[in-house]
């Protein structure tokens, strides 16, 4: 039996007889000679069929097989200065393993602009395009790098429940499920659990897991299921300690992607992911308000910066050469109950990390003092009885702590300049999309 080869190693196999497997991307019949382009995970291999030298049924099969069929082809590897790999395959046998039906729901190589929805409807076919796959290969590496960084820095990887009796991020975006006749909710974030763990001695934890938000708005930055990278750790003195940790982690990931994903970045037309040499700037909310007001957006003090405000701040920071920057000291009113207030001011020890004009993360110092936490819950109109188990962890010895949550989908979207967060999700879920 001939040995297997693929586009990654066939260049060094001239003179050998090998078997290659993949998808028939394209067939060109030029009379006396035909070419089949076979695609595999990395690249394409040219199969050359000089009509007179190829057995007729083999010639017929390979030149007539429908595009995107999966085939296995055995033949001799020959040097060629006409192909990107420097070799071509002259076939002596082939097997059509899985014939593709026609017409295809979506072209793989056709240079036509197809709506994102059409592409997402046939995502399996869309993912056959190298530039679509590259996003997910980079995302995979980003996830590996997060694990590397977090473990190397003393964080313990945890898994917290995704079906819960209470949510942490406000009632508006809770997904209700029927839990054996009782109401339950899909987790909006691991917030309550990662904080409870702070009272245990597992005092540096992280999680990468799904988070669910019943987002009723159809935007380019919201999906109803996203992947949250959460970190939480004890013994912080101020929220800046959390920002510094995120910055180190984000730099590690971007550096790692630049070093390990050169091929994928090249497919996406990028040399490298840019990151500022100087530390990520820390703008206060009040400074941002002034920036957006100067740019003509009339926001009242205390108002949410919103998509438009964030974008204006992003433009301002881009001019200064900063794709990534923090916005800190948000009004306490804008932030959840678990964030610590900055006493004597309307602000809080909170921050967002923005990437090119879009929030990708938020976090801060938490209120670890039981009485103050209770007061904050009441101020936010929450019933402490709904959070009994969470609150118990604060009653019996809770260190000061802080943390962050980063949406991996938005992180990848912005890193790769994708126009929509859905482009960074394999099978996105949103207001209108529950399949595939
Ligand atoms: P927040 O609600 O700001 O904070 O969410 C943190 C990050 O999660 C991502 N994200 C989303 N991504 C896509 N679609 C959505 N609908 C969506 N909602 C949120 C964003 C966002 O910045 N518990 C806190 C974090 C903390 O303080 O540790 C939290 O969930 O990238």
mmCIF file of N, CA and C in Angstrom, residues 92-178:
data_model
loop_
_atom_site.group_PDB
_atom_site.id
_atom_site.type_symbol
_atom_site.label_atom_id
_atom_site.label_comp_id
_atom_site.label_asym_id
_atom_site.label_seq_id
_atom_site.Cartn_x
_atom_site.Cartn_y
_atom_site.Cartn_z
ATOM 1 N N UNK A 92 -2.542 7.020 -10.432
ATOM 2 C CA UNK A 92 -2.637 5.671 -10.995
ATOM 3 C C UNK A 92 -3.880 4.964 -10.450
ATOM 4 N N UNK A 93 -4.491 5.514 -9.394
ATOM 5 C CA UNK A 93 -5.723 4.940 -8.851
ATOM 6 C C UNK A 93 -6.453 6.010 -8.057
ATOM 7 N N UNK A 94 -7.777 5.850 -7.953
ATOM 8 C CA UNK A 94 -8.507 6.788 -7.111
ATOM 9 C C UNK A 94 -9.772 6.145 -6.569
ATOM 10 N N UNK A 95 -10.226 6.676 -5.456
ATOM 11 C CA UNK A 95 -11.480 6.210 -4.876
ATOM 12 C C UNK A 95 -12.312 7.437 -4.512
ATOM 13 N N UNK A 96 -13.556 7.444 -4.981
ATOM 14 C CA UNK A 96 -14.460 8.529 -4.565
ATOM 15 C C UNK A 96 -15.085 8.072 -3.246
ATOM 16 N N UNK A 97 -14.655 8.684 -2.166
ATOM 17 C CA UNK A 97 -15.081 8.234 -0.831
ATOM 18 C C UNK A 97 -16.460 8.779 -0.486
ATOM 19 N N UNK A 98 -16.722 10.020 -0.863
ATOM 20 C CA UNK A 98 -18.012 10.643 -0.529
ATOM 21 C C UNK A 98 -18.311 11.692 -1.585
ATOM 22 N N UNK A 99 -19.267 11.354 -2.443
ATOM 23 C CA UNK A 99 -19.547 12.260 -3.551
ATOM 24 C C UNK A 99 -20.420 13.423 -3.088
ATOM 25 N N UNK A 100 -20.050 14.642 -3.483
ATOM 26 C CA UNK A 100 -20.831 15.825 -3.083
ATOM 27 C C UNK A 100 -22.023 15.997 -4.003
ATOM 28 N N UNK A 101 -23.191 16.257 -3.385
ATOM 29 C CA UNK A 101 -24.396 16.526 -4.167
ATOM 30 C C UNK A 101 -24.247 17.871 -4.873
ATOM 31 N N UNK A 102 -25.047 18.080 -5.894
ATOM 32 C CA UNK A 102 -25.042 19.369 -6.594
ATOM 33 C C UNK A 102 -26.462 19.928 -6.617
ATOM 34 N N UNK A 103 -26.654 21.221 -6.661
ATOM 35 C CA UNK A 103 -25.598 22.232 -6.554
ATOM 36 C C UNK A 103 -25.139 22.384 -5.105
ATOM 37 N N UNK A 104 -23.954 22.991 -4.932
ATOM 38 C CA UNK A 104 -23.437 23.228 -3.583
ATOM 39 C C UNK A 104 -24.249 24.355 -2.934
ATOM 40 N N UNK A 105 -24.465 24.276 -1.627
ATOM 41 C CA UNK A 105 -25.216 25.361 -0.972
ATOM 42 C C UNK A 105 -24.438 26.672 -0.956
ATOM 43 N N UNK A 106 -23.135 26.569 -1.155
ATOM 44 C CA UNK A 106 -22.247 27.734 -1.034
ATOM 45 C C UNK A 106 -20.960 27.394 -1.764
ATOM 46 N N UNK A 107 -20.454 28.324 -2.563
ATOM 47 C CA UNK A 107 -19.181 28.062 -3.222
ATOM 48 C C UNK A 107 -18.038 28.189 -2.238
ATOM 49 N N UNK A 108 -16.973 27.437 -2.471
ATOM 50 C CA UNK A 108 -15.817 27.527 -1.569
ATOM 51 C C UNK A 108 -14.773 28.480 -2.135
ATOM 52 N N UNK A 109 -14.575 28.449 -3.445
ATOM 53 C CA UNK A 109 -13.531 29.308 -4.027
ATOM 54 C C UNK A 109 -14.097 30.445 -4.873
ATOM 55 N N UNK A 110 -15.401 30.421 -5.136
ATOM 56 C CA UNK A 110 -15.972 31.466 -5.991
ATOM 57 C C UNK A 110 -15.799 32.827 -5.348
ATOM 58 N N UNK A 111 -15.346 33.767 -6.142
ATOM 59 C CA UNK A 111 -15.096 35.112 -5.599
ATOM 60 C C UNK A 111 -16.369 35.961 -5.684
ATOM 61 N N UNK A 112 -17.421 35.495 -5.059
ATOM 62 C CA UNK A 112 -18.636 36.317 -5.030
ATOM 63 C C UNK A 112 -18.932 36.672 -3.571
ATOM 64 N N UNK A 113 -19.482 37.850 -3.395
ATOM 65 C CA UNK A 113 -19.819 38.275 -2.037
ATOM 66 C C UNK A 113 -21.110 37.607 -1.597
ATOM 67 N N UNK A 114 -20.995 36.823 -0.563
ATOM 68 C CA UNK A 114 -22.170 36.129 -0.059
ATOM 69 C C UNK A 114 -22.511 36.739 1.300
ATOM 70 N N UNK A 115 -23.767 36.944 1.566
ATOM 71 C CA UNK A 115 -24.228 37.481 2.853
ATOM 72 C C UNK A 115 -23.756 36.583 3.997
ATOM 73 N N UNK A 116 -23.457 37.199 5.135
ATOM 74 C CA UNK A 116 -23.010 36.407 6.277
ATOM 75 C C UNK A 116 -24.056 35.359 6.668
ATOM 76 N N UNK A 117 -25.315 35.723 6.599
ATOM 77 C CA UNK A 117 -26.373 34.778 6.983
ATOM 78 C C UNK A 117 -26.355 33.529 6.109
ATOM 79 N N UNK A 118 -26.152 33.718 4.822
ATOM 80 C CA UNK A 118 -26.096 32.575 3.900
ATOM 81 C C UNK A 118 -24.916 31.690 4.276
ATOM 82 N N UNK A 119 -23.817 32.333 4.596
ATOM 83 C CA UNK A 119 -22.624 31.572 4.983
ATOM 84 C C UNK A 119 -22.869 30.811 6.279
ATOM 85 N N UNK A 120 -23.497 31.487 7.245
ATOM 86 C CA UNK A 120 -23.727 30.827 8.535
ATOM 87 C C UNK A 120 -24.736 29.681 8.403
ATOM 88 N N UNK A 121 -25.658 29.815 7.459
ATOM 89 C CA UNK A 121 -26.632 28.730 7.247
ATOM 90 C C UNK A 121 -25.950 27.454 6.774
ATOM 91 N N UNK A 122 -24.835 27.603 6.056
ATOM 92 C CA UNK A 122 -24.076 26.437 5.582
ATOM 93 C C UNK A 122 -22.661 26.539 6.140
ATOM 94 N N UNK A 123 -22.572 26.664 7.446
ATOM 95 C CA UNK A 123 -21.278 26.937 8.070
ATOM 96 C C UNK A 123 -20.255 25.854 7.749
ATOM 97 N N UNK A 124 -20.707 24.582 7.661
ATOM 98 C CA UNK A 124 -19.742 23.501 7.368
ATOM 99 C C UNK A 124 -19.040 23.764 6.044
ATOM 100 N N UNK A 125 -19.778 24.330 5.090
ATOM 101 C CA UNK A 125 -19.195 24.602 3.774
ATOM 102 C C UNK A 125 -18.336 25.861 3.837
ATOM 103 N N UNK A 126 -18.833 26.861 4.566
ATOM 104 C CA UNK A 126 -18.110 28.119 4.748
ATOM 105 C C UNK A 126 -16.735 27.862 5.368
ATOM 106 N N UNK A 127 -16.694 26.896 6.292
ATOM 107 C CA UNK A 127 -15.450 26.592 7.000
ATOM 108 C C UNK A 127 -14.429 25.868 6.122
ATOM 109 N N UNK A 128 -14.851 25.472 4.931
ATOM 110 C CA UNK A 128 -13.867 24.876 4.017
ATOM 111 C C UNK A 128 -12.951 25.944 3.426
ATOM 112 N N UNK A 129 -13.336 27.227 3.606
ATOM 113 C CA UNK A 129 -12.476 28.306 3.098
ATOM 114 C C UNK A 129 -11.328 28.528 4.078
ATOM 115 N N UNK A 130 -10.101 28.540 3.593
ATOM 116 C CA UNK A 130 -8.953 28.682 4.510
ATOM 117 C C UNK A 130 -9.036 29.936 5.378
ATOM 118 N N UNK A 131 -9.571 31.026 4.812
ATOM 119 C CA UNK A 131 -9.595 32.284 5.583
ATOM 120 C C UNK A 131 -10.640 32.242 6.697
ATOM 121 N N UNK A 132 -11.630 31.392 6.561
ATOM 122 C CA UNK A 132 -12.614 31.247 7.636
ATOM 123 C C UNK A 132 -12.037 30.313 8.706
ATOM 124 N N UNK A 133 -11.415 29.229 8.227
ATOM 125 C CA UNK A 133 -10.813 28.274 9.171
ATOM 126 C C UNK A 133 -9.695 28.904 9.990
ATOM 127 N N UNK A 134 -8.949 29.813 9.350
ATOM 128 C CA UNK A 134 -7.795 30.435 10.036
ATOM 129 C C UNK A 134 -8.239 31.128 11.328
ATOM 130 N N UNK A 135 -9.419 31.736 11.296
ATOM 131 C CA UNK A 135 -9.934 32.434 12.493
ATOM 132 C C UNK A 135 -10.033 31.450 13.656
ATOM 133 N N UNK A 136 -10.506 30.244 13.356
ATOM 134 C CA UNK A 136 -10.743 29.284 14.445
ATOM 135 C C UNK A 136 -9.459 28.571 14.865
ATOM 136 N N UNK A 137 -8.516 28.513 13.952
ATOM 137 C CA UNK A 137 -7.208 27.979 14.347
ATOM 138 C C UNK A 137 -6.514 28.976 15.279
ATOM 139 N N UNK A 138 -6.662 30.258 14.972
ATOM 140 C CA UNK A 138 -6.078 31.284 15.852
ATOM 141 C C UNK A 138 -6.811 31.296 17.192
ATOM 142 N N UNK A 139 -8.123 31.153 17.139
ATOM 143 C CA UNK A 139 -8.911 31.131 18.381
ATOM 144 C C UNK A 139 -8.490 29.945 19.260
ATOM 145 N N UNK A 140 -8.253 28.822 18.618
ATOM 146 C CA UNK A 140 -7.796 27.639 19.359
ATOM 147 C C UNK A 140 -6.462 27.931 20.047
ATOM 148 N N UNK A 141 -5.561 28.573 19.316
ATOM 149 C CA UNK A 141 -4.253 28.895 19.911
ATOM 150 C C UNK A 141 -4.411 29.913 21.037
ATOM 151 N N UNK A 142 -5.323 30.878 20.852
ATOM 152 C CA UNK A 142 -5.550 31.874 21.911
ATOM 153 C C UNK A 142 -6.010 31.164 23.187
ATOM 154 N N UNK A 143 -6.885 30.190 23.034
ATOM 155 C CA UNK A 143 -7.385 29.457 24.198
ATOM 156 C C UNK A 143 -6.243 28.699 24.880
ATOM 157 N N UNK A 144 -5.403 28.067 24.071
ATOM 158 C CA UNK A 144 -4.256 27.345 24.643
ATOM 159 C C UNK A 144 -3.339 28.307 25.391
ATOM 160 N N UNK A 145 -3.138 29.484 24.823
ATOM 161 C CA UNK A 145 -2.255 30.475 25.447
ATOM 162 C C UNK A 145 -2.849 31.015 26.752
ATOM 163 N N UNK A 146 -4.177 31.134 26.790
ATOM 164 C CA UNK A 146 -4.815 31.581 28.048
ATOM 165 C C UNK A 146 -4.521 30.548 29.144
ATOM 166 N N UNK A 147 -4.748 29.268 28.805
ATOM 167 C CA UNK A 147 -4.464 28.216 29.796
ATOM 168 C C UNK A 147 -3.003 28.283 30.234
ATOM 169 N N UNK A 148 -2.112 28.419 29.269
ATOM 170 C CA UNK A 148 -0.674 28.484 29.587
ATOM 171 C C UNK A 148 -0.381 29.613 30.558
ATOM 172 N N UNK A 149 -0.878 30.810 30.211
ATOM 173 C CA UNK A 149 -0.575 31.986 31.033
ATOM 174 C C UNK A 149 -1.152 31.816 32.439
ATOM 175 N N UNK A 150 -2.415 31.420 32.493
ATOM 176 C CA UNK A 150 -3.097 31.387 33.789
ATOM 177 C C UNK A 150 -2.447 30.341 34.712
ATOM 178 N N UNK A 151 -2.179 29.164 34.172
ATOM 179 C CA UNK A 151 -1.572 28.103 34.994
ATOM 180 C C UNK A 151 -0.173 28.543 35.455
ATOM 181 N N UNK A 152 0.588 29.129 34.514
ATOM 182 C CA UNK A 152 1.956 29.556 34.868
ATOM 183 C C UNK A 152 1.935 30.648 35.938
ATOM 184 N N UNK A 153 0.814 31.352 36.056
ATOM 185 C CA UNK A 153 0.732 32.435 37.032
ATOM 186 C C UNK A 153 -0.095 32.071 38.262
ATOM 187 N N UNK A 154 -0.195 30.789 38.503
ATOM 188 C CA UNK A 154 -0.758 30.321 39.768
ATOM 189 C C UNK A 154 -2.273 30.274 39.830
ATOM 190 N N UNK A 155 -2.953 30.406 38.694
ATOM 191 C CA UNK A 155 -4.420 30.315 38.708
ATOM 192 C C UNK A 155 -4.835 28.844 38.606
ATOM 193 N N UNK A 156 -5.907 28.507 39.307
ATOM 194 C CA UNK A 156 -6.444 27.150 39.265
ATOM 195 C C UNK A 156 -7.634 27.143 38.305
ATOM 196 N N UNK A 157 -7.622 26.205 37.371
ATOM 197 C CA UNK A 157 -8.710 26.109 36.386
ATOM 198 C C UNK A 157 -9.943 25.486 37.044
ATOM 199 N N UNK A 158 -11.074 26.175 36.969
ATOM 200 C CA UNK A 158 -12.296 25.655 37.600
ATOM 201 C C UNK A 158 -13.437 25.565 36.583
ATOM 202 N N UNK A 159 -14.436 24.790 36.948
ATOM 203 C CA UNK A 159 -15.653 24.689 36.124
ATOM 204 C C UNK A 159 -16.838 24.925 37.041
ATOM 205 N N UNK A 160 -17.625 25.950 36.762
ATOM 206 C CA UNK A 160 -18.767 26.277 37.628
ATOM 207 C C UNK A 160 -20.068 25.977 36.879
ATOM 208 N N UNK A 161 -21.170 25.781 37.626
ATOM 209 C CA UNK A 161 -22.413 25.340 36.973
ATOM 210 C C UNK A 161 -23.004 26.374 36.017
ATOM 211 N N UNK A 162 -23.621 25.850 34.990
ATOM 212 C CA UNK A 162 -24.237 26.723 33.993
ATOM 213 C C UNK A 162 -25.762 26.719 34.099
ATOM 214 N N UNK A 163 -26.296 25.916 35.005
ATOM 215 C CA UNK A 163 -27.742 25.942 35.279
ATOM 216 C C UNK A 163 -27.876 26.361 36.735
ATOM 217 N N UNK A 164 -28.515 27.492 36.957
ATOM 218 C CA UNK A 164 -28.499 28.074 38.296
ATOM 219 C C UNK A 164 -29.854 28.604 38.719
ATOM 220 N N UNK A 165 -29.964 28.855 40.029
ATOM 221 C CA UNK A 165 -31.218 29.391 40.575
ATOM 222 C C UNK A 165 -31.259 30.913 40.479
ATOM 223 N N UNK A 166 -30.093 31.560 40.360
ATOM 224 C CA UNK A 166 -30.078 33.028 40.277
ATOM 225 C C UNK A 166 -29.008 33.482 39.294
ATOM 226 N N UNK A 167 -29.202 34.673 38.732
ATOM 227 C CA UNK A 167 -28.213 35.252 37.821
ATOM 228 C C UNK A 167 -27.464 36.358 38.540
ATOM 229 N N UNK A 168 -26.348 36.777 37.945
ATOM 230 C CA UNK A 168 -25.545 37.814 38.604
ATOM 231 C C UNK A 168 -25.544 39.115 37.828
ATOM 232 N N UNK A 169 -25.945 39.062 36.564
ATOM 233 C CA UNK A 169 -25.717 40.235 35.703
ATOM 234 C C UNK A 169 -27.018 40.929 35.296
ATOM 235 N N UNK A 170 -28.037 40.861 36.143
ATOM 236 C CA UNK A 170 -29.276 41.580 35.846
ATOM 237 C C UNK A 170 -30.316 40.688 35.200
ATOM 238 N N UNK A 171 -31.583 40.965 35.546
ATOM 239 C CA UNK A 171 -32.680 40.086 35.114
ATOM 240 C C UNK A 171 -32.997 40.136 33.634
ATOM 241 N N UNK A 172 -32.652 41.254 32.974
ATOM 242 C CA UNK A 172 -33.103 41.451 31.596
ATOM 243 C C UNK A 172 -32.564 40.410 30.626
ATOM 244 N N UNK A 173 -31.388 39.892 30.897
ATOM 245 C CA UNK A 173 -30.786 38.982 29.916
ATOM 246 C C UNK A 173 -30.731 37.538 30.420
ATOM 247 N N UNK A 174 -31.611 37.195 31.345
ATOM 248 C CA UNK A 174 -31.613 35.818 31.857
ATOM 249 C C UNK A 174 -32.417 34.894 30.938
ATOM 250 N N UNK A 175 -31.875 33.734 30.662
ATOM 251 C CA UNK A 175 -32.605 32.690 29.948
ATOM 252 C C UNK A 175 -33.211 31.758 30.985
ATOM 253 N N UNK A 176 -34.517 31.658 30.962
ATOM 254 C CA UNK A 176 -35.181 30.802 31.943
ATOM 255 C C UNK A 176 -35.299 29.391 31.378
ATOM 256 N N UNK A 177 -35.042 28.407 32.205
ATOM 257 C CA UNK A 177 -35.250 27.016 31.776
ATOM 258 C C UNK A 177 -36.104 26.297 32.821
ATOM 259 N N UNK A 178 -36.742 25.249 32.357
ATOM 260 C CA UNK A 178 -37.587 24.457 33.252
ATOM 261 C C UNK A 178 -36.712 23.359 33.861
#
